XYZ file of C-alpha atoms in Angstrom:
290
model
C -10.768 12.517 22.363
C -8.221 10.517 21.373
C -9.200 6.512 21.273
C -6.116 4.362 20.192
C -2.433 4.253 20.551
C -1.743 4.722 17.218
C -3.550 8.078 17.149
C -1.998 9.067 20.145
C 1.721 8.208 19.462
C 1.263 11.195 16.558
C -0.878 13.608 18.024
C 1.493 14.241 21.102
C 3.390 16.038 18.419
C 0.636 18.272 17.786
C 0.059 18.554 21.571
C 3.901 19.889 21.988
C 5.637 20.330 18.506
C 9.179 21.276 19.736
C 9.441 17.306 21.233
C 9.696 16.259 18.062
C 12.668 18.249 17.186
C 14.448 17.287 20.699
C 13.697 13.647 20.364
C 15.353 14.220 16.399
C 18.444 15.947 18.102
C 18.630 14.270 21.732
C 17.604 10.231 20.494
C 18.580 10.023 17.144
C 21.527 12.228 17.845
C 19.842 13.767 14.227
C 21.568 17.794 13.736
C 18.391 18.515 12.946
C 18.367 22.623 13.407
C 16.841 24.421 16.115
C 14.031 25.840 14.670
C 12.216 29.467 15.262
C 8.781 28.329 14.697
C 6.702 25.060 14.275
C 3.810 24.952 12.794
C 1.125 22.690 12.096
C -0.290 21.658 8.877
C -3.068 20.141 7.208
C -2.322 16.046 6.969
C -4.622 15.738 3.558
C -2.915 14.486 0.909
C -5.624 13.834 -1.601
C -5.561 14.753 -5.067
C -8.479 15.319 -7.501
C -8.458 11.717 -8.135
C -10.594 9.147 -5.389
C -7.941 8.408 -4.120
C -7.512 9.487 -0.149
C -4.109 9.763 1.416
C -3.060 11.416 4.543
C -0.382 11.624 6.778
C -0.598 10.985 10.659
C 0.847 14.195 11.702
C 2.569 17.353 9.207
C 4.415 19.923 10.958
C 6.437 22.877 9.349
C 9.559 24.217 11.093
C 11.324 27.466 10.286
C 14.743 27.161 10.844
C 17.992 29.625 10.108
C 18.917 26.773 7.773
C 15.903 26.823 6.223
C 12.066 25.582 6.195
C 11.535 21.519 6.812
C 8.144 19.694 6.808
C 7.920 17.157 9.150
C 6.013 14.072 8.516
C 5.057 12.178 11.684
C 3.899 8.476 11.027
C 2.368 6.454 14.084
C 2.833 2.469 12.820
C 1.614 -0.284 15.246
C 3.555 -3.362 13.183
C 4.893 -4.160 9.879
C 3.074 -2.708 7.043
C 5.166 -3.383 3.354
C 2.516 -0.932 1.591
C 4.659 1.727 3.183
C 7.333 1.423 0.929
C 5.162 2.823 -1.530
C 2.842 5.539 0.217
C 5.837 6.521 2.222
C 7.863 7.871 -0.659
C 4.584 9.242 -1.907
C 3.891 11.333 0.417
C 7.345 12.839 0.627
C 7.553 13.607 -3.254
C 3.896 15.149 -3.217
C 4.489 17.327 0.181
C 8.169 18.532 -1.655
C 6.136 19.285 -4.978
C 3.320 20.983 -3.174
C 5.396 22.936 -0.156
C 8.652 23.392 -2.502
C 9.998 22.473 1.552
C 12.688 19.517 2.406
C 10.805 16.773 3.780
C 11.733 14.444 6.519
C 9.597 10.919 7.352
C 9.993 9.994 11.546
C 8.436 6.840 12.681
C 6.928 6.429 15.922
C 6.625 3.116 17.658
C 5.705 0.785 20.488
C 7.513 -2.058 18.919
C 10.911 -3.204 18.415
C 10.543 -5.330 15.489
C 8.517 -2.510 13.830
C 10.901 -0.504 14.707
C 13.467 -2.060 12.871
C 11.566 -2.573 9.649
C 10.813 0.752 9.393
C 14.336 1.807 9.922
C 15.483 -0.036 6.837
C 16.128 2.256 4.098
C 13.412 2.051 0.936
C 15.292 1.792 -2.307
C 13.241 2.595 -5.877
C 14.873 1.410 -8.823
C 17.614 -1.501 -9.492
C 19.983 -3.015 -8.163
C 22.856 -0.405 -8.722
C 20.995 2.304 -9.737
C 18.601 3.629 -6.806
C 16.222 6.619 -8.608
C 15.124 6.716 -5.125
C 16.102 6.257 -1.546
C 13.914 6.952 1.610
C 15.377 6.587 4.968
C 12.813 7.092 7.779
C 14.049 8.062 11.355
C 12.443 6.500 13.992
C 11.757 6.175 16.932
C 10.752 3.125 19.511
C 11.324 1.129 22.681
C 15.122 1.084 22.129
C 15.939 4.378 21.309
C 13.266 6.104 23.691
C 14.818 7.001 26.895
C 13.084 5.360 29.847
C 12.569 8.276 31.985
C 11.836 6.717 35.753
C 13.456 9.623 37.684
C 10.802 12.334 38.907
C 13.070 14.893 38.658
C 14.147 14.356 34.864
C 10.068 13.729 34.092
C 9.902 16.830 35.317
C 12.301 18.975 33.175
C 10.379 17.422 30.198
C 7.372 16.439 30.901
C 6.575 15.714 26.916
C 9.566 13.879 26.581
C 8.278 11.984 29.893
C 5.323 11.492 28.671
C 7.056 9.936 25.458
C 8.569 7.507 27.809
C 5.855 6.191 28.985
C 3.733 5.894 25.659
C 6.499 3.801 24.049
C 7.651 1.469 27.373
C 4.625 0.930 29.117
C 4.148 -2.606 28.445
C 8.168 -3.317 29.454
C 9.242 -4.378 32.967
C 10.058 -0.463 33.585
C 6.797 0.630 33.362
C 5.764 1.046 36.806
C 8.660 3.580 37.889
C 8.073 5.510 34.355
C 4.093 5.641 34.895
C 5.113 7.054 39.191
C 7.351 9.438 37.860
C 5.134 11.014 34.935
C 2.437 11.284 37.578
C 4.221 13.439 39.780
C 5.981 15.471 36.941
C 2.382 15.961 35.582
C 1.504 18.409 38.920
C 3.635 20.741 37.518
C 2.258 22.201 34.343
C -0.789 23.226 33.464
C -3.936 21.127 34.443
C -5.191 21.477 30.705
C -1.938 20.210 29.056
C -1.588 17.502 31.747
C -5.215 16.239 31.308
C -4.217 15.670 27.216
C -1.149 13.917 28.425
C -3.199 11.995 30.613
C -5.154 10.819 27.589
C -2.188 9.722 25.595
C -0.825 7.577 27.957
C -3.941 6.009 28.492
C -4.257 5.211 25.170
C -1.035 4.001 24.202
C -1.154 1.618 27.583
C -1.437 -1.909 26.118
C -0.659 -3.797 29.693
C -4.079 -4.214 31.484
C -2.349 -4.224 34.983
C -0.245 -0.880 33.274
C -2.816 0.682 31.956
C -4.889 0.367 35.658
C -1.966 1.630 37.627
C -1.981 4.572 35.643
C -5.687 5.045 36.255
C -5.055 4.704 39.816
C -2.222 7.311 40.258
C -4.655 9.253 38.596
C -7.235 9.644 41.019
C -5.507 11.662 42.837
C -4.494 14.030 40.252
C -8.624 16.319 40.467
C -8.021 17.705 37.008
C -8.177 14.507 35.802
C -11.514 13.673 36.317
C -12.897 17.132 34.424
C -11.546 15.576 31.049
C -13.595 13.386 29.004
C -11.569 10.508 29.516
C -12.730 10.483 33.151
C -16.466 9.304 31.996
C -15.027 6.613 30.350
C -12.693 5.466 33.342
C -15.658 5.776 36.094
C -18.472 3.995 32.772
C -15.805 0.783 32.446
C -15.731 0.957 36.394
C -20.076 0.702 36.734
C -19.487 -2.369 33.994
C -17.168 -4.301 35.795
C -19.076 -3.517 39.471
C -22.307 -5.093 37.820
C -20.674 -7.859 35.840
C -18.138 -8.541 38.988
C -21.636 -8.306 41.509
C -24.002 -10.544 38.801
C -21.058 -13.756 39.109
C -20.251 -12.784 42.869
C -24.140 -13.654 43.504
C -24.108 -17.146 41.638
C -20.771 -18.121 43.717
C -22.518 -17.191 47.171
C -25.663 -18.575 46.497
C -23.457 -21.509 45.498
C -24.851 -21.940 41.990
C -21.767 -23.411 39.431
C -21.083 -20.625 36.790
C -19.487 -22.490 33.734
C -16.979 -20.659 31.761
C -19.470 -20.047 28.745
C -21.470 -17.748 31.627
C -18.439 -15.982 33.037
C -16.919 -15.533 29.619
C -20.373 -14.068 27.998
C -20.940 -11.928 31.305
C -17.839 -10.745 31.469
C -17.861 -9.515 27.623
C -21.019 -7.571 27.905
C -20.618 -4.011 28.681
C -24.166 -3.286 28.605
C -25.211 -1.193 32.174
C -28.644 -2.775 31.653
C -28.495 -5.701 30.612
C -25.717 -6.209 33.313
C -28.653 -4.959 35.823
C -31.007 -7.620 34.818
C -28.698 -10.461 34.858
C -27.834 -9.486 38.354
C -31.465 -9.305 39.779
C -31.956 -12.735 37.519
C -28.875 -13.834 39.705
C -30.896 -13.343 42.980
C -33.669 -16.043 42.385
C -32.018 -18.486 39.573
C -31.291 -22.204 40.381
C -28.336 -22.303 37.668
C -26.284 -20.245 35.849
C -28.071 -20.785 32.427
C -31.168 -18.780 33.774
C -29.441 -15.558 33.664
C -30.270 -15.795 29.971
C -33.482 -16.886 29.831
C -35.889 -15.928 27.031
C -32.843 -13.609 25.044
């Protein structure tokens, strides 16, 4: 299951590997070449020494113009340890694959976005031994895809959309549109998309509309993710009913209480304090004897 937007920025590659190749050619306006076959690989990059290094994602494409890995790298803000692991990794995967690799960056932000863009020069001043120039892509190059019809001839590419501008002013015709573009592949594939959106969803009032056009999509709620919607729904009913019962009793709740009620996302505990709610005299007692 995936749990963070980093994780799931990378791992929609895995879910459809061709995107990656259309976002190269259609965003970046990259010639990448259309390739036969993509294939997965492992992301482990550790040598006999303790050190541990992986990648985020590692696909292979066959192409008629020959075989490139493709090294997928999820970053969430600036990070200027890259411009030494990055190159890394592209020197080891060359000497280990004998394969040309390329680095594309994936982000939510636009600043990040154009750190990562900058080219990273080894050597000095006039004399680069090295040069690494990541693609990437972010919030300005993404396409915001708001038009059910296009969400529908690409539903990845959709679904790319919405991971990388759902926090943006846009978000609420992107997140519609995915929804009803999602009722047209497979309920499997749709529930993983699903997932990735969720994750990626940094807005709280985003990240609940999506959960809300979701309930009417059934698959949805046979994933895993769905136990974890309707769980955070049974926390905030008990922490929502435990204050609701101070106010009409007329009992003053001072932020401390709200603030430490509202943080605990304990199903019992919550219970308790809400019974405790029914016969206290202030707020305070909710707590008494923890």
């Amino acid at each position: 299951m995936v749990g963070s937007s980093h994780e799931a920025l990378h791992r929609i590659f895995q879910k459809d590997p061709a995107l990656l190749t259309r976002a190269l050619q259609r965003v970046l306006h990259v010639p990448f070449p259309e390739p036969r076959e993509i294939a997965a690989l492992n992301v482990d990059l550790t040598e006999i020494e303790p050190v541990e290094r992986r990648v985020d994602t590692l696909l292979r494409a066959e192409t008629d113009e020959g075989t490139y890995l493709l090294v997928v790298e999820s970053q969430g803000k600036v990070d200027e340890r890259k411009r030494g692991s990055w190159p890394y990794y592209l020197s080891y995967l060359y000497e280990k694959y004998r394969c040309e690799p390329v680095l594309i960056v994936i982000t939510q932000s636009s600043a990040t976005a154009r750190w990562a863009s900058r080219p990273i020069r080894l050597g000095f001043r006039d004399w680069h031994s090295l040069t690494v120039r990541p693609l990437v892509l972010g919030p300005d190059n993404v396409p915001v895809i708001a038009d059910e019809r296009q969400a529908e001839r690409d539903v990845p590419l959709a679904v790319l959309s919405a991971m990388t501008h759902g926090r943006g002013p846009q978000a609420p015709a992107i997140l519609e549109s995915l929804a009803s573009a999602l009722r047209t592949i497979d309920p499997d594939s749709a529930a993983v998309f699903v997932q990735f959106v969720d994750s990626c969803l940094a807005d709280p009032q985003a990240k609940q509309m999506w959960r809300d056009l979701m309930t009417a999509i059934q698959y949805f709620w046979r994933h895993p993710l769905a136990e974890q919607v309707r769980e955070e729904g049974r926390i905030q009913d008990r922490q929502e009913m435990t204050l609701r019962i101070l106010e009409w009793r007329g009992i003053p709740v001072p932020d401390a209480v709200r603030e430490r009620v509202e943080a605990c996302t304990d199903l019992v505990q919550l219970e308790a304090w809400a019974q405790r709610a029914v016969h206290a005299v202030d707020a305070g007692e909710l707590f008494a004897g923890e």
